[in-house]
């Protein structure tokens, strides 16, 4: 069976069928590309399907490029850290290898979705213009930057979800990345708590506590769905703020990311 | 003692296949229309407007639209909250102070989620809010650390996959944001619980939970409800949920 001949036949009847088939094939294909097929082995025709910009609307492209920029930052950060001898203790290497792997996958996924519309990778200064000068030599500093990047990622994706409502597939992908970033944040916060001996740092964000402050601004919000939840079920303000992660706007996120650009 | 594992990789792939197949089906349907031989009956599952399914007596119907999704979330939060209330009330053998702190925190978060949904649904849809559910934890040995943490992991991973799967069906941007505020907290819980079970490993975001694109699970409501039903005496129906 010649798939292209079949496609030609279908297109004679249904002019948009190829577009829809590409969409479907891309979804199916994207689920397999990472696990089974080496990219170089992919037939050109299918590679073009994957590389064709997934995002069609300008708004969606903008959001995906914003996400890609953050993922570039995280990916570059963990590649550097995982490749720096003596930084991450042996006991914690499996954790950061896994986190780094996910960030690399997110970059590849977003680049695949954006195709030619993907922004280029910026040059990063992971010391935050000197604010974290020992980020790759002192484990506590590294953990501080790591947890801030992960919590920023969680808040950033959350802030963009509404902008993707017009494209349910992209919205779901964003949500699927969002919860992975939250898993990362949870485990890194635990490591940071242990390394600093600060039991007040938990896997969840209490009030607006955390450093740098800009990353946690507004996370002490207690009004949800228009209702002030103070005192709900007799729970503390700490618990109420921990139970809801707050979004950041794109401008807030870019201001934070700007530290590392 | 956890008998019902949620959405293995295979079921996830099946889900993707079904999306693909549906899309391919729609394409064929378009072709068929052109040649005048469309069989309408085969389209039933893809209709946007479905006749509401009337649940059997004694079954709680979650409802439809955004209210249905809120009820769905409320049901899952009820289950989680009840579970952690029991965990904190009857701690497992050998529980440490650090574990008590974590599990008590999580209990508080889940109770807050439950009470929030109750208040929100009571305000927004007083005639459609589902009642309090009767849970069934008889299969969980609350004296066993492994059993409790295993069940906790199941509930948390299920919660994450459920919210991730439901997000794209939410019509209100406000509700979508609220779901987003909650799902990341569930994901934080999932990672924290996993790290209690197998500390210092990749299990906080394992390769069985996260796919090769670095994506967490997003699972359909029908699959989620089937998986949690053994822990809820009240029979739940998600037949009218958006899908």
Short mmCIF file of C-alpha atoms in Angstrom, two decimals:
data_model
loop_
_atom_site.label_atom_id
_atom_site.label_comp_id
_atom_site.label_asym_id
_atom_site.label_seq_id
_atom_site.Cartn_x
_atom_site.Cartn_y
_atom_site.Cartn_z
CA UNK A 1 0.00 0.00 0.00
CA UNK A 2 1.35 3.38 -0.94
CA UNK A 3 0.34 5.78 1.84
CA UNK A 4 0.95 8.83 -0.33
CA UNK A 5 -1.20 7.52 -3.11
CA UNK A 6 -3.99 6.92 -0.59
CA UNK A 7 -3.57 10.42 0.75
CA UNK A 8 -3.81 11.81 -2.74
CA UNK A 9 -7.02 9.90 -3.31
CA UNK A 10 -8.51 11.14 -0.04
CA UNK A 11 -7.53 14.71 -0.77
CA UNK A 12 -9.40 14.65 -4.01
CA UNK A 13 -12.55 14.14 -1.98
CA UNK A 14 -11.73 15.97 1.24
CA UNK A 15 -9.37 18.88 0.73
CA UNK A 16 -8.50 19.27 4.40
CA UNK A 17 -7.91 15.62 5.16
CA UNK A 18 -4.15 15.79 4.87
CA UNK A 19 -4.01 18.56 7.42
CA UNK A 20 -6.09 16.54 9.79
CA UNK A 21 -4.16 13.39 9.18
CA UNK A 22 -0.93 15.23 9.83
CA UNK A 23 -2.35 16.43 13.10
CA UNK A 24 -3.36 12.92 14.11
CA UNK A 25 -0.16 11.34 12.89
CA UNK A 26 1.91 13.92 14.67
CA UNK A 27 0.18 13.16 17.94
CA UNK A 28 0.70 9.46 17.49
CA UNK A 29 4.22 9.95 16.29
CA UNK A 30 5.25 12.34 19.05
CA UNK A 31 4.28 9.72 21.60
CA UNK A 32 6.76 7.29 20.12
CA UNK A 33 9.61 9.36 18.87
CA UNK A 34 11.36 9.65 22.19
CA UNK A 35 11.16 6.02 23.10
CA UNK A 36 11.69 4.00 20.01
CA UNK A 37 12.90 5.91 17.02
CA UNK A 38 16.10 7.79 16.63
CA UNK A 39 15.34 11.10 15.00
CA UNK A 40 17.90 10.48 12.29
CA UNK A 41 16.11 7.30 11.28
CA UNK A 42 12.81 9.03 10.73
CA UNK A 43 11.70 9.22 7.13
CA UNK A 44 11.78 12.76 5.84
CA UNK A 45 8.06 12.91 5.22
CA UNK A 46 7.27 12.16 8.81
CA UNK A 47 9.98 14.45 10.10
CA UNK A 48 8.33 17.28 8.23
CA UNK A 49 5.06 16.49 9.92
CA UNK A 50 6.65 16.69 13.34
CA UNK A 51 8.61 19.81 12.55
CA UNK A 52 5.74 21.70 11.04
CA UNK A 53 4.63 24.25 13.60
CA UNK A 54 2.07 22.58 15.80
CA UNK A 55 0.86 25.85 17.16
CA UNK A 56 -1.18 27.79 14.65
CA UNK A 57 -2.45 30.87 16.45
CA UNK A 58 -0.09 33.74 17.19
CA UNK A 59 -1.13 33.67 20.84
CA UNK A 60 -0.32 29.99 21.21
CA UNK A 61 3.04 30.40 19.47
CA UNK A 62 3.87 33.24 21.80
CA UNK A 63 3.02 31.13 24.85
CA UNK A 64 4.96 28.11 23.61
CA UNK A 65 8.02 30.26 22.91
CA UNK A 66 7.73 31.75 26.37
CA UNK A 67 7.64 28.20 27.78
CA UNK A 68 10.54 27.16 25.56
CA UNK A 69 12.65 30.03 26.90
CA UNK A 70 12.05 28.84 30.45
CA UNK A 71 12.81 25.25 29.49
CA UNK A 72 16.05 26.34 27.77
CA UNK A 73 17.00 28.02 31.02
CA UNK A 74 16.23 24.97 33.15
CA UNK A 75 17.79 22.54 30.71
CA UNK A 76 20.99 24.54 30.45
CA UNK A 77 21.11 24.93 34.21
CA UNK A 78 20.87 21.19 34.93
CA UNK A 79 23.21 20.22 32.11
CA UNK A 80 25.82 22.45 33.68
CA UNK A 81 25.13 21.22 37.20
CA UNK A 82 25.00 17.54 36.30
CA UNK A 83 28.29 17.94 34.45
CA UNK A 84 30.06 19.70 37.30
CA UNK A 85 32.12 17.25 39.36
CA UNK A 86 31.72 17.57 43.11
CA UNK A 87 28.60 19.75 43.08
CA UNK A 88 25.76 17.28 43.56
CA UNK A 89 26.30 14.64 46.25
CA UNK A 90 26.23 11.05 45.00
CA UNK A 91 23.06 10.41 47.04
CA UNK A 92 21.15 13.04 45.07
CA UNK A 93 22.51 12.44 41.58
CA UNK A 94 19.62 10.19 40.51
CA UNK A 95 17.17 12.98 41.33
CA UNK A 96 18.92 15.65 39.31
CA UNK A 97 19.62 13.30 36.43
CA UNK A 98 15.86 12.69 36.23
CA UNK A 99 15.00 16.39 36.46
CA UNK A 100 17.60 17.26 33.82
CA UNK A 101 16.25 14.56 31.55
CA UNK A 102 12.75 16.00 31.74
CA UNK A 103 13.91 19.53 30.97
CA UNK A 104 15.79 18.27 27.91
CA UNK A 105 12.63 16.44 26.85
CA UNK A 106 10.53 19.57 27.34
CA UNK A 107 12.90 21.59 25.16
CA UNK A 108 12.78 18.95 22.43
CA UNK A 109 9.01 18.67 22.66
CA UNK A 110 8.41 22.41 22.44
CA UNK A 111 10.92 22.84 19.63
CA UNK A 112 9.18 20.05 17.77
CA UNK A 113 5.82 21.70 18.30
CA UNK A 114 7.03 25.12 17.20
CA UNK A 115 9.17 23.99 14.29
CA UNK A 116 10.66 26.94 12.44
CA UNK A 117 8.86 29.33 14.77
CA UNK A 118 10.88 28.25 17.81
CA UNK A 119 12.96 31.00 19.41
CA UNK A 120 16.72 30.49 19.56
CA UNK A 121 18.37 29.48 22.81
CA UNK A 122 19.54 32.56 24.69
CA UNK A 123 22.88 32.81 26.45
CA UNK A 124 22.41 32.39 30.17
CA UNK A 125 24.20 33.67 33.22
CA UNK A 126 23.29 31.13 35.86
CA UNK A 127 24.97 33.15 38.58
CA UNK A 128 22.11 35.63 38.28
CA UNK A 129 24.51 38.48 37.52
CA UNK A 130 26.55 37.54 40.56
CA UNK A 131 23.67 37.09 43.01
CA UNK A 132 24.38 33.35 43.03
CA UNK A 133 28.10 33.42 42.27
CA UNK A 134 28.68 29.97 43.81
CA UNK A 135 25.76 28.27 42.05
CA UNK A 136 27.96 25.53 40.58
CA UNK A 137 30.38 25.18 43.48
CA UNK A 138 28.13 25.34 46.54
CA UNK A 139 25.33 22.79 46.78
CA UNK A 140 23.04 24.99 48.90
CA UNK A 141 23.28 27.82 46.41
CA UNK A 142 22.59 25.40 43.59
CA UNK A 143 19.52 24.07 45.43
CA UNK A 144 18.28 27.61 46.06
CA UNK A 145 18.44 28.49 42.38
CA UNK A 146 17.01 25.10 41.41
CA UNK A 147 13.94 25.36 43.63
CA UNK A 148 13.37 28.94 42.50
CA UNK A 149 13.48 27.91 38.84
CA UNK A 150 11.10 25.00 39.41
CA UNK A 151 8.62 27.03 41.41
CA UNK A 152 8.81 29.75 38.77
CA UNK A 153 8.11 27.15 36.10
CA UNK A 154 5.04 25.90 37.95
CA UNK A 155 3.71 29.41 38.39
CA UNK A 156 4.54 30.38 34.80
CA UNK A 157 2.71 27.46 33.15
CA UNK A 158 -0.25 28.04 35.45
CA UNK A 159 -0.42 31.65 34.38
CA UNK A 160 -0.54 30.71 30.68
CA UNK A 161 -3.12 27.91 30.80
CA UNK A 162 -6.05 30.23 30.16
CA UNK A 163 -4.34 31.52 27.01
CA UNK A 164 -4.34 28.02 25.54
CA UNK A 165 -8.04 27.30 26.01
CA UNK A 166 -8.58 27.76 22.28
CA UNK A 167 -6.35 24.76 21.58
CA UNK A 168 -7.32 21.86 23.84
CA UNK A 169 -4.38 19.68 22.79
CA UNK A 170 -1.82 22.35 23.60
CA UNK A 171 -3.59 23.13 26.85
CA UNK A 172 -3.35 19.52 27.92
CA UNK A 173 0.33 19.31 27.02
CA UNK A 174 0.99 22.46 29.04
CA UNK A 175 -0.84 20.97 32.01
CA UNK A 176 1.16 17.76 31.66
CA UNK A 177 4.41 19.72 31.79
CA UNK A 178 3.11 21.91 34.61
CA UNK A 179 2.60 18.99 37.00
CA UNK A 180 6.05 17.60 36.18
CA UNK A 181 7.59 20.92 37.17
CA UNK A 182 5.60 20.74 40.41
CA UNK A 183 6.99 17.28 41.13
CA UNK A 184 10.49 18.67 40.56
CA UNK A 185 9.81 21.63 42.84
CA UNK A 186 8.55 19.32 45.57
CA UNK A 187 11.65 17.13 45.67
CA UNK A 188 14.15 19.99 45.32
CA UNK A 189 12.46 21.87 48.16
CA UNK A 190 12.88 18.78 50.33
CA UNK A 191 16.58 18.62 49.49
CA UNK A 192 16.97 22.34 50.16
CA UNK A 193 15.26 21.96 53.53
CA UNK A 194 17.65 19.14 54.48
CA UNK A 195 20.77 20.90 53.20
CA UNK A 196 20.00 24.15 55.00
CA UNK A 197 18.50 22.56 58.10
CA UNK A 198 15.47 24.77 57.62
CA UNK A 199 12.40 22.69 58.44
CA UNK A 200 10.14 25.60 57.46
CA UNK A 201 10.92 24.85 53.81
CA UNK A 202 8.43 22.19 52.79
CA UNK A 203 7.59 20.53 49.50
CA UNK A 204 4.72 23.03 49.22
CA UNK A 205 4.92 26.83 49.37
CA UNK A 206 3.91 28.32 52.70
CA UNK A 207 2.50 31.86 52.52
CA UNK A 208 4.90 33.80 50.25
CA UNK A 209 8.03 32.45 51.91
CA UNK A 210 11.07 31.72 49.76
CA UNK A 211 13.99 33.27 48.00
CA UNK A 212 14.33 35.12 45.70
CA UNK A 213 11.22 36.95 46.92
CA UNK A 214 10.00 37.75 43.39
CA UNK A 215 9.51 34.03 42.75
CA UNK A 216 7.06 33.76 45.64
CA UNK A 217 5.30 37.11 45.37
CA UNK A 218 1.57 36.75 45.83
CA UNK A 219 1.64 33.09 46.79
CA UNK A 220 0.12 34.03 50.16
CA UNK A 221 -3.22 34.68 48.45
CA UNK A 222 -6.12 33.26 50.45
CA UNK A 223 -8.97 34.35 48.19
CA UNK A 224 -10.06 31.58 45.83
CA UNK A 225 -12.99 31.78 43.46
CA UNK A 226 -13.82 35.17 44.91
CA UNK A 227 -14.10 33.83 48.46
CA UNK A 228 -11.70 34.58 51.29
CA UNK A 229 -10.87 31.17 52.72
CA UNK A 230 -9.35 32.43 55.98
CA UNK A 231 -10.37 30.04 58.72
CA UNK A 232 -11.88 27.48 56.34
CA UNK A 233 -12.38 24.16 58.14
CA UNK A 234 -10.45 25.63 61.06
CA UNK A 235 -7.20 25.42 59.11
CA UNK A 236 -4.26 27.81 59.45
CA UNK A 237 -3.34 30.51 56.97
CA UNK A 238 -0.18 28.51 56.28
CA UNK A 239 -2.20 25.45 55.27
CA UNK A 240 -4.65 27.47 53.16
CA UNK A 241 -1.85 29.12 51.20
CA UNK A 242 -0.03 25.78 50.80
CA UNK A 243 -3.17 24.19 49.36
CA UNK A 244 -3.25 26.53 46.35
CA UNK A 245 -0.31 27.38 44.10
CA UNK A 246 -0.69 30.83 42.56
CA UNK A 247 0.13 31.85 38.97
CA UNK A 248 2.63 34.45 37.82
CA UNK A 249 2.04 36.73 34.86
CA UNK A 250 4.36 36.59 31.89
CA UNK A 251 5.89 39.93 32.87
CA UNK A 252 6.58 38.68 36.40
CA UNK A 253 8.21 35.54 35.03
CA UNK A 254 10.30 37.44 32.49
CA UNK A 255 11.52 39.73 35.26
CA UNK A 256 12.67 36.67 37.21
CA UNK A 257 14.18 34.97 34.16
CA UNK A 258 15.86 38.24 33.30
CA UNK A 259 18.16 37.69 36.26
CA UNK A 260 19.70 34.81 34.32
CA UNK A 261 19.84 36.31 30.85
CA UNK B 1 -3.19 -4.21 48.85
CA UNK B 2 -3.78 -1.73 46.10
CA UNK B 3 -5.65 -3.72 43.53
CA UNK B 4 -6.55 -1.03 41.09
CA UNK B 5 -3.60 0.59 39.47
CA UNK B 6 -4.35 3.74 37.59
CA UNK B 7 -3.61 4.23 33.96
CA UNK B 8 -0.55 2.25 33.14
CA UNK B 9 1.50 3.31 30.17
CA UNK B 10 -0.46 0.90 28.07
CA UNK B 11 -3.81 2.40 28.91
CA UNK B 12 -2.33 5.79 28.20
CA UNK B 13 -1.26 4.60 24.79
CA UNK B 14 -4.71 3.17 24.24
CA UNK B 15 -6.10 6.59 25.04
CA UNK B 16 -3.86 8.18 22.46
CA UNK B 17 -4.82 5.53 19.99
CA UNK B 18 -8.47 6.17 20.56
CA UNK B 19 -7.95 9.87 19.93
CA UNK B 20 -6.12 9.00 16.77
CA UNK B 21 -8.72 6.50 15.73
CA UNK B 22 -11.48 8.98 16.37
CA UNK B 23 -9.72 11.56 14.27
CA UNK B 24 -9.16 9.05 11.54
CA UNK B 25 -12.76 7.99 11.86
CA UNK B 26 -13.95 11.56 11.49
CA UNK B 27 -11.83 11.88 8.42
CA UNK B 28 -13.38 8.75 6.96
CA UNK B 29 -16.77 10.05 7.98
CA UNK B 30 -16.06 13.20 6.00
CA UNK B 31 -15.15 11.10 3.03
CA UNK B 32 -18.23 8.98 3.48
CA UNK B 33 -20.43 12.08 3.53
CA UNK B 34 -19.05 13.08 0.22
CA UNK B 35 -20.10 9.79 -1.27
CA UNK B 36 -23.35 9.67 0.64
CA UNK B 37 -22.94 6.59 2.79
CA UNK B 38 -22.39 7.95 6.30
CA UNK B 39 -23.64 5.71 9.05
CA UNK B 40 -24.87 8.09 11.74
CA UNK B 41 -25.00 5.52 14.48
CA UNK B 42 -21.25 5.16 14.53
CA UNK B 43 -20.84 8.83 15.41
CA UNK B 44 -22.72 8.67 18.67
CA UNK B 45 -19.68 8.92 20.96
CA UNK B 46 -18.43 12.01 19.23
CA UNK B 47 -21.57 14.06 19.34
CA UNK B 48 -21.14 17.30 21.22
CA UNK B 49 -24.70 17.29 22.44
CA UNK B 50 -25.60 14.08 24.17
CA UNK B 51 -28.85 13.20 25.79
CA UNK B 52 -28.19 13.16 29.54
CA UNK B 53 -27.79 9.65 30.83
CA UNK B 54 -30.06 8.90 33.73
CA UNK B 55 -28.08 7.01 36.37
CA UNK B 56 -29.42 3.92 38.09
CA UNK B 57 -31.11 4.39 41.44
CA UNK B 58 -28.58 4.89 44.23
CA UNK B 59 -25.96 6.18 41.83
CA UNK B 60 -24.59 9.70 42.21
CA UNK B 61 -24.40 11.43 38.84
CA UNK B 62 -21.57 13.96 38.72
CA UNK B 63 -23.44 15.98 36.13
CA UNK B 64 -22.33 17.75 32.97
CA UNK B 65 -20.34 20.78 31.88
CA UNK B 66 -18.14 22.75 34.25
CA UNK B 67 -20.35 21.88 37.22
CA UNK B 68 -19.86 18.21 36.41
CA UNK B 69 -16.09 18.68 36.38
CA UNK B 70 -16.24 20.56 39.68
CA UNK B 71 -18.29 17.69 41.15
CA UNK B 72 -15.74 15.24 39.77
CA UNK B 73 -12.95 17.17 41.51
CA UNK B 74 -15.06 17.44 44.67
CA UNK B 75 -15.55 13.65 44.65
CA UNK B 76 -11.81 13.00 44.32
CA UNK B 77 -10.98 15.54 47.02
CA UNK B 78 -13.55 13.97 49.34
CA UNK B 79 -11.85 10.63 48.85
CA UNK B 80 -8.36 12.02 49.45
CA UNK B 81 -9.40 14.05 52.48
CA UNK B 82 -11.16 11.09 54.10
CA UNK B 83 -8.13 8.92 53.47
CA UNK B 84 -5.63 11.29 55.09
CA UNK B 85 -8.00 12.01 57.98
CA UNK B 86 -7.90 8.29 58.71
CA UNK B 87 -4.11 8.14 58.24
CA UNK B 88 -3.54 10.94 60.76
CA UNK B 89 -6.12 9.53 63.17
CA UNK B 90 -4.63 6.03 63.17
CA UNK B 91 -0.93 6.43 62.30
CA UNK B 92 0.82 3.40 60.86
CA UNK B 93 3.33 1.41 62.87
CA UNK B 94 6.72 3.10 63.11
CA UNK B 95 5.65 6.47 61.69
CA UNK B 96 8.34 9.13 62.15
CA UNK B 97 7.84 12.73 63.27
CA UNK B 98 8.83 13.96 59.81
CA UNK B 99 6.30 11.64 58.18
CA UNK B 100 3.58 12.78 60.58
CA UNK B 101 4.29 16.38 59.64
CA UNK B 102 4.10 15.64 55.92
CA UNK B 103 0.94 13.55 56.18
CA UNK B 104 -0.76 16.08 58.45
CA UNK B 105 0.08 18.88 56.03
CA UNK B 106 -1.34 16.87 53.15
CA UNK B 107 -4.47 16.07 55.16
CA UNK B 108 -4.99 19.78 55.78
CA UNK B 109 -4.54 20.60 52.09
CA UNK B 110 -7.02 17.94 51.01
CA UNK B 111 -9.58 18.99 53.63
CA UNK B 112 -9.21 22.57 52.41
CA UNK B 113 -9.70 21.43 48.80
CA UNK B 114 -12.79 19.44 49.80
CA UNK B 115 -14.34 22.28 51.77
CA UNK B 116 -13.47 24.76 49.05
CA UNK B 117 -15.25 22.73 46.38
CA UNK B 118 -18.19 22.21 48.69
CA UNK B 119 -18.51 25.95 49.24
CA UNK B 120 -17.91 26.82 45.59
CA UNK B 121 -20.45 24.29 44.30
CA UNK B 122 -23.00 25.23 46.94
CA UNK B 123 -22.73 28.83 45.78
CA UNK B 124 -22.59 28.17 42.04
CA UNK B 125 -24.88 25.17 41.64
CA UNK B 126 -26.80 24.44 44.84
CA UNK B 127 -29.15 22.01 43.12
CA UNK B 128 -26.38 20.10 41.36
CA UNK B 129 -23.74 19.58 44.04
CA UNK B 130 -23.14 15.93 44.82
CA UNK B 131 -23.65 14.78 48.41
CA UNK B 132 -20.95 13.70 50.80
CA UNK B 133 -19.63 10.34 49.67
CA UNK B 134 -19.35 7.22 51.76
CA UNK B 135 -15.83 5.86 51.43
CA UNK B 136 -14.63 2.28 51.70
CA UNK B 137 -11.06 1.84 52.90
CA UNK B 138 -11.55 -1.75 54.03
CA UNK B 139 -8.88 -2.88 51.57
CA UNK B 140 -6.25 -0.61 53.12
CA UNK B 141 -4.34 -1.77 56.20
CA UNK B 142 -3.84 1.51 58.03
CA UNK B 143 -1.30 -0.06 60.42
CA UNK B 144 1.05 -0.79 57.53
CA UNK B 145 3.40 1.93 56.30
CA UNK B 146 3.72 0.28 52.90
CA UNK B 147 -0.05 -0.04 52.49
CA UNK B 148 -0.77 3.54 53.56
CA UNK B 149 1.97 5.16 51.47
CA UNK B 150 1.10 2.92 48.52
CA UNK B 151 -2.52 4.05 48.69
CA UNK B 152 -1.42 7.67 49.14
CA UNK B 153 0.74 7.48 46.03
CA UNK B 154 -2.13 5.95 44.09
CA UNK B 155 -4.53 8.70 45.17
CA UNK B 156 -2.08 11.52 44.45
CA UNK B 157 -0.98 10.25 41.05
CA UNK B 158 -4.64 9.65 40.24
CA UNK B 159 -5.52 13.19 41.26
CA UNK B 160 -2.81 14.67 39.04
CA UNK B 161 -3.84 12.56 36.05
CA UNK B 162 -7.50 13.39 36.63
CA UNK B 163 -7.00 17.16 36.73
CA UNK B 164 -4.61 17.01 33.77
CA UNK B 165 -7.19 15.05 31.79
CA UNK B 166 -10.11 17.29 32.70
CA UNK B 167 -8.47 20.68 32.16
CA UNK B 168 -9.15 20.93 28.44
CA UNK B 169 -12.89 20.38 28.99
CA UNK B 170 -13.29 23.29 31.39
CA UNK B 171 -15.12 26.19 29.75
CA UNK B 172 -14.57 28.86 32.41
CA UNK B 173 -11.08 30.39 32.56
CA UNK B 174 -11.61 31.01 36.29
CA UNK B 175 -12.32 27.34 36.96
CA UNK B 176 -9.38 26.28 34.80
CA UNK B 177 -7.07 28.49 36.85
CA UNK B 178 -8.48 27.07 40.08
CA UNK B 179 -7.89 23.54 38.84
CA UNK B 180 -4.35 24.58 37.95
CA UNK B 181 -3.78 25.98 41.43
CA UNK B 182 -4.81 22.67 42.95
CA UNK B 183 -3.25 20.16 40.55
CA UNK B 184 0.28 21.38 41.14
CA UNK B 185 -0.23 20.93 44.88
CA UNK B 186 -1.38 17.36 44.20
CA UNK B 187 1.77 16.86 42.13
CA UNK B 188 3.88 18.17 45.01
CA UNK B 189 2.14 15.63 47.25
CA UNK B 190 2.73 12.82 44.76
CA UNK B 191 6.45 13.53 44.65
CA UNK B 192 6.71 13.86 48.43
CA UNK B 193 4.90 10.56 49.02
CA UNK B 194 6.99 8.75 46.41
CA UNK B 195 10.13 10.00 48.08
CA UNK B 196 8.96 8.50 51.38
CA UNK B 197 8.47 5.13 49.70
CA UNK B 198 11.72 5.06 47.73
CA UNK B 199 13.88 7.95 48.95
CA UNK B 200 16.53 9.58 46.79
CA UNK B 201 15.48 7.83 43.61
CA UNK B 202 13.89 9.03 40.38
CA UNK B 203 10.49 7.81 41.58
CA UNK B 204 9.21 11.29 42.49
CA UNK B 205 8.67 11.65 38.73
CA UNK B 206 9.31 8.14 37.49
CA UNK B 207 9.52 6.90 33.93
CA UNK B 208 6.27 5.00 34.44
CA UNK B 209 4.51 8.24 35.39
CA UNK B 210 6.25 10.64 33.00
CA UNK B 211 6.49 9.77 29.31
CA UNK B 212 9.39 10.18 26.90
CA UNK B 213 8.31 13.74 26.09
CA UNK B 214 8.57 14.66 29.77
CA UNK B 215 4.78 14.79 30.12
CA UNK B 216 2.83 13.69 33.19
CA UNK B 217 -0.29 11.56 32.75
CA UNK B 218 -3.60 13.00 31.63
CA UNK B 219 -6.32 10.42 32.11
CA UNK B 220 -9.95 10.33 31.05
CA UNK B 221 -12.59 10.62 33.76
CA UNK B 222 -14.09 7.21 33.00
CA UNK B 223 -10.74 5.53 33.69
CA UNK B 224 -10.20 7.52 36.87
CA UNK B 225 -13.68 6.81 38.20
CA UNK B 226 -13.32 3.09 37.55
CA UNK B 227 -10.03 3.10 39.44
CA UNK B 228 -11.31 4.94 42.52
CA UNK B 229 -14.75 3.31 42.70
CA UNK B 230 -13.47 0.42 44.89
CA UNK B 231 -12.72 3.04 47.57
CA UNK B 232 -16.14 4.70 47.39
CA UNK B 233 -19.29 2.88 48.56
CA UNK B 234 -21.46 5.43 46.79
CA UNK B 235 -21.70 4.45 43.14
CA UNK B 236 -20.43 7.30 40.97
CA UNK B 237 -21.45 8.02 37.40
CA UNK B 238 -19.43 10.26 35.11
CA UNK B 239 -21.57 9.40 32.10
CA UNK B 240 -22.53 13.02 31.51
CA UNK B 241 -19.09 14.56 32.05
CA UNK B 242 -17.58 16.34 29.02
CA UNK B 243 -15.37 13.99 27.03
#
